[in-house]
GROMACS .gro file of C-alpha atoms in nm:
model
  331
    1MET     CA    1  27.225   9.954  -7.115
    2GLN     CA    2  27.072  10.265  -7.272
    3ASP     CA    3  26.738  10.166  -7.120
    4PHE     CA    4  26.768  10.338  -6.780
    5LYS     CA    5  26.459  10.163  -6.646
    6SER     CA    6  26.593   9.814  -6.713
    7PHE     CA    7  26.931   9.898  -6.561
    8SER     CA    8  26.766  10.052  -6.256
    9GLU     CA    9  26.584   9.724  -6.202
   10GLY     CA   10  26.912   9.536  -6.240
   11ILE     CA   11  27.080   9.704  -5.943
   12LYS     CA   12  26.792   9.667  -5.694
   13ASP     CA   13  26.924   9.336  -5.561
   14LEU     CA   14  27.288   9.380  -5.661
   15LYS     CA   15  27.529   9.117  -5.528
   16SER     CA   16  27.884   9.214  -5.435
   17GLU     CA   17  28.036   8.961  -5.675
   18ASP     CA   18  27.856   9.131  -5.966
   19PHE     CA   19  27.971   9.485  -5.884
   20GLU     CA   20  28.288   9.498  -6.097
   21THR     CA   21  28.121   9.342  -6.400
   22LEU     CA   22  27.842   9.598  -6.390
   23ALA     CA   23  28.085   9.883  -6.324
   24LEU     CA   24  28.292   9.794  -6.631
   25GLU     CA   25  27.979   9.761  -6.843
   26LEU     CA   26  27.860  10.099  -6.723
   27PHE     CA   27  28.202  10.252  -6.788
   28LYS     CA   28  28.194  10.146  -7.153
   29PHE     CA   29  27.845  10.288  -7.191
   30GLN     CA   30  27.925  10.622  -7.031
   31ALA     CA   31  28.258  10.652  -7.212
   32SER     CA   32  28.052  10.649  -7.531
   33GLU     CA   33  27.723  10.818  -7.434
   34ASN     CA   34  27.831  11.080  -7.180
   35GLN     CA   35  27.985  11.357  -7.388
   36ILE     CA   36  28.158  11.531  -7.096
   37TYR     CA   37  28.307  11.209  -6.962
   38LYS     CA   38  28.402  11.102  -7.315
   39LYS     CA   39  28.596  11.425  -7.374
   40TYR     CA   40  28.766  11.389  -7.036
   41ILE     CA   41  28.879  11.035  -7.121
   42GLU     CA   42  29.005  11.151  -7.459
   43ALA     CA   43  29.198  11.439  -7.298
   44ARG     CA   44  29.370  11.186  -7.073
   45GLN     CA   45  29.445  10.968  -7.376
   46ILE     CA   46  29.295  10.659  -7.218
   47ASN     CA   47  29.239  10.354  -7.436
   48ILE     CA   48  28.891  10.235  -7.341
   49SER     CA   49  28.955   9.881  -7.463
   50LYS     CA   50  29.235   9.841  -7.208
   51VAL     CA   51  29.016   9.927  -6.909
   52ASP     CA   52  28.957   9.572  -6.787
   53ASN     CA   53  28.930   9.622  -6.409
   54ILE     CA   54  28.787   9.895  -6.191
   55LYS     CA   55  29.129  10.026  -6.086
   56LYS     CA   56  29.185  10.133  -6.446
   57ILE     CA   57  28.862  10.333  -6.469
   58PRO     CA   58  28.922  10.711  -6.485
   59PHE     CA   59  28.726  10.920  -6.234
   60LEU     CA   60  28.565  11.249  -6.334
   61PRO     CA   61  28.657  11.541  -6.101
   62ILE     CA   62  28.347  11.648  -5.912
   63GLN     CA   63  28.400  12.009  -6.028
   64PHE     CA   64  28.258  11.912  -6.368
   65PHE     CA   65  27.908  11.898  -6.215
   66LYS     CA   66  27.940  12.271  -6.152
   67ASP     CA   67  28.054  12.363  -6.499
   68TYR     CA   68  27.870  12.121  -6.728
   69LYS     CA   69  27.555  11.916  -6.774
   70VAL     CA   70  27.690  11.571  -6.689
   71ILE     CA   71  27.442  11.328  -6.846
   72SER     CA   72  27.448  11.004  -7.044
   73GLY     CA   73  27.225  10.982  -7.349
   74ASP     CA   74  26.948  11.205  -7.484
   75GLN     CA   75  26.898  11.538  -7.304
   76SER     CA   76  26.521  11.507  -7.342
   77MET     CA   77  26.523  11.215  -7.093
   78PHE     CA   78  26.602  11.441  -6.796
   79PRO     CA   79  26.303  11.628  -6.646
   80GLY     CA   80  26.493  11.809  -6.369
   81PHE     CA   81  26.799  11.834  -6.148
   82TYR     CA   82  26.915  11.859  -5.789
   83SER     CA   83  27.149  12.141  -5.689
   84SER     CA   84  27.410  12.154  -5.417
   85SER     CA   85  27.423  12.395  -5.127
   86GLY     CA   86  27.697  12.651  -5.094
   87THR     CA   87  27.785  12.983  -4.938
   88THR     CA   88  27.693  13.308  -5.111
   89GLY     CA   89  27.865  13.351  -5.447
   90MET     CA   90  27.957  12.985  -5.490
   91ILE     CA   91  27.881  12.808  -5.815
   92THR     CA   92  27.667  12.509  -5.720
   93SER     CA   93  27.661  12.161  -5.870
   94LYS     CA   94  27.367  12.035  -6.073
   95HIS     CA   95  27.287  11.666  -6.095
   96PHE     CA   96  27.018  11.589  -6.351
   97TYR     CA   97  26.792  11.292  -6.284
   98TRP     CA   98  26.592  11.072  -6.522
   99SER     CA   99  26.333  10.967  -6.262
  100GLU     CA  100  26.278  11.131  -5.926
  101ASP     CA  101  26.056  10.843  -5.815
  102TRP     CA  102  26.341  10.601  -5.880
  103TYR     CA  103  26.585  10.812  -5.676
  104LEU     CA  104  26.347  10.831  -5.380
  105ASN     CA  105  26.272  10.458  -5.384
  106HIS     CA  106  26.644  10.381  -5.415
  107ALA     CA  107  26.719  10.603  -5.114
  108GLN     CA  108  26.445  10.427  -4.916
  109ARG     CA  109  26.587  10.083  -5.001
  110ILE     CA  110  26.932  10.187  -4.878
  111PHE     CA  111  26.793  10.330  -4.554
  112GLU     CA  112  26.573  10.029  -4.485
  113LYS     CA  113  26.860   9.788  -4.547
  114GLU     CA  114  27.040   9.952  -4.254
  115TYR     CA  115  26.753  10.051  -4.024
  116GLY     CA  116  26.444   9.850  -4.115
  117SER     CA  117  26.111   9.970  -4.248
  118ILE     CA  118  26.063  10.347  -4.257
  119GLU     CA  119  25.711  10.281  -4.122
  120GLY     CA  120  25.877  10.195  -3.793
  121PHE     CA  121  25.984  10.560  -3.749
  122HIS     CA  122  25.856  10.905  -3.678
  123VAL     CA  123  26.078  11.122  -3.900
  124LEU     CA  124  26.163  11.470  -3.772
  125ALA     CA  125  26.374  11.663  -4.024
  126LEU     CA  126  26.568  11.963  -3.889
  127LEU     CA  127  26.704  12.100  -4.217
  128PRO     CA  128  26.665  12.479  -4.211
  129SER     CA  129  26.933  12.574  -4.463
  130TYR     CA  130  26.816  12.308  -4.709
  131LEU     CA  131  26.450  12.405  -4.678
  132GLU     CA  132  26.538  12.768  -4.752
  133ARG     CA  133  26.646  12.691  -5.107
  134LYS     CA  134  26.514  12.488  -5.399
  135GLY     CA  135  26.652  12.171  -5.550
  136SER     CA  136  26.793  11.986  -5.248
  137SER     CA  137  26.808  11.609  -5.295
  138LEU     CA  138  26.830  11.571  -4.915
  139VAL     CA  139  26.503  11.760  -4.865
  140ARG     CA  140  26.332  11.545  -5.127
  141MET     CA  141  26.462  11.230  -4.956
  142ALA     CA  142  26.350  11.354  -4.613
  143ASP     CA  143  26.009  11.451  -4.751
  144HIS     CA  144  25.974  11.103  -4.899
  145PHE     CA  145  26.070  10.940  -4.568
  146ILE     CA  146  25.820  11.159  -4.384
  147LYS     CA  147  25.538  11.055  -4.616
  148GLU     CA  148  25.635  10.686  -4.622
  149SER     CA  149  25.654  10.674  -4.241
  150ASN     CA  150  25.274  10.711  -4.237
  151SER     CA  151  25.302  10.909  -3.916
  152LYS     CA  152  25.103  11.224  -3.845
  153ASP     CA  153  25.387  11.323  -3.611
  154SER     CA  154  25.655  11.322  -3.883
  155GLY     CA  155  25.747  11.657  -4.034
  156PHE     CA  156  25.997  11.933  -4.112
  157TYR     CA  157  26.138  12.192  -3.870
  158LEU     CA  158  26.312  12.521  -3.942
  159TYR     CA  159  26.401  12.731  -3.638
  160ASN     CA  160  26.100  12.635  -3.422
  161GLN     CA  161  26.314  12.464  -3.161
  162ASN     CA  162  26.054  12.464  -2.884
  163GLU     CA  163  25.804  12.283  -3.108
  164LEU     CA  164  26.066  12.024  -3.194
  165ILE     CA  165  26.152  11.965  -2.827
  166LYS     CA  166  25.784  11.925  -2.742
  167LYS     CA  167  25.744  11.674  -3.024
  168LEU     CA  168  26.046  11.474  -2.907
  169LEU     CA  169  25.906  11.459  -2.554
  170SER     CA  170  25.558  11.361  -2.671
  171LEU     CA  171  25.703  11.070  -2.870
  172SER     CA  172  25.948  10.952  -2.604
  173HIS     CA  173  25.737  10.652  -2.503
  174ASP     CA  174  25.595  10.568  -2.844
  175ARG     CA  175  25.628  10.216  -2.987
  176LYS     CA  176  25.791  10.362  -3.299
  177LYS     CA  177  26.148  10.487  -3.312
  178VAL     CA  178  26.210  10.858  -3.359
  179LEU     CA  179  26.456  10.960  -3.631
  180LEU     CA  180  26.585  11.315  -3.587
  181LEU     CA  181  26.758  11.394  -3.915
  182GLY     CA  182  26.940  11.724  -3.890
  183VAL     CA  183  27.202  11.944  -4.048
  184THR     CA  184  27.493  11.969  -3.805
  185PHE     CA  185  27.482  12.341  -3.725
  186ALA     CA  186  27.108  12.323  -3.648
  187LEU     CA  187  27.155  12.028  -3.413
  188LEU     CA  188  27.430  12.221  -3.234
  189ASP     CA  189  27.207  12.529  -3.211
  190LEU     CA  190  26.944  12.309  -3.050
  191ALA     CA  191  27.199  12.169  -2.806
  192GLU     CA  192  27.289  12.523  -2.696
  193THR     CA  193  26.936  12.616  -2.592
  194GLY     CA  194  27.007  12.501  -2.237
  195ILE     CA  195  26.697  12.283  -2.232
  196GLN     CA  196  26.734  11.971  -2.018
  197LEU     CA  197  26.610  11.665  -2.203
  198PRO     CA  198  26.525  11.337  -2.034
  199GLU     CA  199  26.660  11.017  -2.183
  200ILE     CA  200  26.455  10.928  -2.492
  201LYS     CA  201  26.526  10.560  -2.547
  202ASN     CA  202  26.359  10.535  -2.889
  203LEU     CA  203  26.556  10.830  -3.035
  204ILE     CA  204  26.809  10.813  -3.319
  205VAL     CA  205  26.996  11.137  -3.385
  206MET     CA  206  27.141  11.148  -3.737
  207GLU     CA  207  27.353  11.439  -3.856
  208THR     CA  208  27.388  11.510  -4.226
  209GLY     CA  209  27.697  11.727  -4.180
  210GLY     CA  210  27.760  12.084  -4.282
  211MET     CA  211  27.817  12.409  -4.095
  212LYS     CA  212  27.738  12.612  -4.412
  213GLY     CA  213  27.930  12.911  -4.283
  214ARG     CA  214  27.694  12.940  -3.985
  215ARG     CA  215  27.950  12.816  -3.730
  216LYS     CA  216  28.320  12.746  -3.706
  217GLU     CA  217  28.429  12.404  -3.830
  218MET     CA  218  28.472  12.149  -3.552
  219ILE     CA  219  28.621  11.803  -3.534
  220ARG     CA  220  28.370  11.518  -3.546
  221GLU     CA  221  28.447  11.395  -3.194
  222GLU     CA  222  28.371  11.737  -3.047
  223VAL     CA  223  28.043  11.770  -3.235
  224HIS     CA  224  27.930  11.419  -3.144
  225SER     CA  225  28.029  11.468  -2.778
  226ILE     CA  226  27.810  11.780  -2.753
  227LEU     CA  227  27.517  11.611  -2.925
  228LYS     CA  228  27.543  11.288  -2.723
  229SER     CA  229  27.543  11.488  -2.401
  230PHE     CA  230  27.242  11.701  -2.498
  231PHE     CA  231  27.024  11.425  -2.645
  232ARG     CA  232  27.144  11.169  -2.388
  233VAL     CA  233  27.219  10.906  -2.650
  234LYS     CA  234  27.514  10.668  -2.671
  235THR     CA  235  27.596  10.730  -3.037
  236ILE     CA  236  27.534  10.988  -3.309
  237HIS     CA  237  27.443  10.846  -3.648
  238SER     CA  238  27.551  11.011  -3.973
  239GLU     CA  239  27.446  11.018  -4.337
  240TYR     CA  240  27.711  11.061  -4.608
  241GLY     CA  241  27.568  11.178  -4.935
  242MET     CA  242  27.609  11.452  -5.189
  243THR     CA  243  27.422  11.610  -5.476
  244GLU     CA  244  27.647  11.439  -5.727
  245LEU     CA  245  27.562  11.088  -5.602
  246MET     CA  246  27.232  10.901  -5.604
  247SER     CA  247  27.334  10.664  -5.321
  248GLN     CA  248  27.397  10.732  -4.952
  249ALA     CA  249  27.613  10.569  -4.687
  250TYR     CA  250  27.518  10.554  -4.318
  251SER     CA  251  27.715  10.549  -3.995
  252LYS     CA  252  27.569  10.414  -3.672
  253GLY     CA  253  27.844  10.570  -3.464
  254LYS     CA  254  28.209  10.683  -3.446
  255GLY     CA  255  28.194  10.810  -3.804
  256LYS     CA  256  28.231  10.460  -3.951
  257TYR     CA  257  28.025  10.421  -4.267
  258THR     CA  258  27.877  10.109  -4.421
  259LEU     CA  259  27.854  10.139  -4.799
  260PRO     CA  260  27.540  10.031  -4.985
  261PRO     CA  261  27.567   9.758  -5.253
  262THR     CA  262  27.561  10.018  -5.533
  263MET     CA  263  27.858  10.212  -5.395
  264HIS     CA  264  28.232  10.143  -5.389
  265VAL     CA  265  28.506  10.374  -5.258
  266MET     CA  266  28.872  10.374  -5.361
  267LEU     CA  267  29.147  10.595  -5.215
  268ARG     CA  268  29.381  10.797  -5.436
  269ASP     CA  269  29.712  10.968  -5.365
  270ILE     CA  270  29.628  11.330  -5.274
  271ASN     CA  271  29.952  11.449  -5.435
  272ASP     CA  272  29.886  11.255  -5.757
  273PRO     CA  273  29.512  11.228  -5.827
  274LEU     CA  274  29.571  10.979  -6.109
  275SER     CA  275  29.737  10.723  -5.879
  276TRP     CA  276  29.598  10.494  -5.611
  277THR     CA  277  29.754  10.507  -5.267
  278SER     CA  278  29.876  10.224  -5.044
  279ARG     CA  279  29.858  10.453  -4.742
  280LYS     CA  280  29.588  10.430  -4.479
  281GLN     CA  281  29.419  10.747  -4.602
  282GLY     CA  282  29.372  10.934  -4.928
  283GLY     CA  283  29.135  11.122  -5.153
  284ILE     CA  284  28.799  10.952  -5.201
  285ASN     CA  285  28.697  10.825  -5.545
  286VAL     CA  286  28.344  10.689  -5.560
  287ILE     CA  287  28.180  10.444  -5.795
  288ASP     CA  288  27.804  10.482  -5.762
  289LEU     CA  289  27.619  10.248  -5.996
  290ALA     CA  290  27.300  10.444  -5.924
  291ASN     CA  291  27.455  10.720  -6.135
  292PHE     CA  292  27.398  10.515  -6.450
  293HIS     CA  293  27.220  10.814  -6.607
  294SER     CA  294  27.500  11.065  -6.537
  295CYS     CA  295  27.855  10.964  -6.442
  296ALA     CA  296  27.914  10.677  -6.202
  297PHE     CA  297  28.284  10.747  -6.146
  298ILE     CA  298  28.346  11.055  -5.931
  299GLU     CA  299  28.670  11.200  -5.794
  300THR     CA  300  28.551  11.382  -5.482
  301GLN     CA  301  28.735  11.641  -5.274
  302ASP     CA  302  28.691  11.442  -4.954
  303LEU     CA  303  28.959  11.263  -4.753
  304GLY     CA  304  28.892  10.917  -4.620
  305SER     CA  305  29.039  10.601  -4.470
  306PHE     CA  306  28.936  10.240  -4.414
  307ASP     CA  307  28.964  10.073  -4.075
  308GLU     CA  308  29.062   9.713  -4.009
  309ASN     CA  309  28.701   9.603  -4.066
  310GLY     CA  310  28.679   9.772  -4.403
  311GLU     CA  311  28.448  10.050  -4.283
  312LEU     CA  312  28.491  10.393  -4.437
  313GLU     CA  313  28.578  10.697  -4.228
  314ILE     CA  314  28.539  11.049  -4.368
  315LEU     CA  315  28.835  11.259  -4.252
  316GLY     CA  316  28.738  11.597  -4.396
  317ARG     CA  317  28.819  11.810  -4.698
  318ILE     CA  318  29.130  11.822  -4.912
  319ASP     CA  319  29.310  12.153  -4.852
  320ASN     CA  320  29.187  12.450  -5.060
  321SER     CA  321  28.871  12.274  -5.177
  322GLU     CA  322  28.539  12.449  -5.130
  323ILE     CA  323  28.325  12.369  -4.828
  324ARG     CA  324  28.025  12.166  -4.936
  325GLY     CA  325  27.703  12.094  -4.752
  326CYS     CA  326  27.723  11.716  -4.711
  327ASN     CA  327  27.888  11.535  -4.424
  328LEU     CA  328  28.227  11.707  -4.406
  329LEU     CA  329  28.327  11.716  -4.043
  330VAL     CA  330  28.701  11.755  -4.009
  331GLN     CA  331  28.877  11.462  -3.841
   0.00000   0.00000   0.00000
């Protein structure tokens, strides 16, 4: 288990029936080798030997990524980190990685499982706030997708809205699909330009969430209604990810997310973070097996629910928690 490379290979073709076994194995490893997680478990007086199913696994509050170096094993194995976005004065999270190449290939596998080969897309990334700072895992993922698309038309955009519109129009009859990956406030800014777009049938608009203090918070339905009207598409896709996780979930419409094989979400009682809830909604706890090098068991500050088909819906933020730059549209 201490060999990150061998474990990373083991989760490439993970089957659902193997998830709990691997999660429990990873828990025992991190309870021993992750010093921050180990101290947290000890403070909660949890007997590791009695953790025999995933509902008994303790989840580390996401705040710890802001205050500590959350890693498993030897510090020399971590060449760098990703940092979260935040408004001025906020302490940002740091998620150290053992292999950036592995993260990028893992992100590509997740995307392609949902959407097909990245070579079938022109990737247009409208991520101004992310591009204006260093250390964004989203920017690195987008940059990787742009390169792997093998398209001379793929690229990043800041505030050059007219260039982006021209590019969308020039690609409107191309055999490839067009993926417009954008932070929410920038997509809304684009929608307010007053430009009249024709229907672009090969276009997928995917918002990554986040107003970042640039605009007032809006409910998801309102945002998606504006974007659907402007881009003349039937649905708005979404990406749910965060600095503290190596895996991403995708929604193809209505804010309903399909989880990748490496990811499992459990809902906790928002009034008692140490208890699971039987209600339809609760605080989101995430198991991400791709976090084998850090901590795979994260207590987020997001609210969520599952529908009758088992799809995850992100409802927003728990009251009084800081606004973060991932997909946090209020329900």
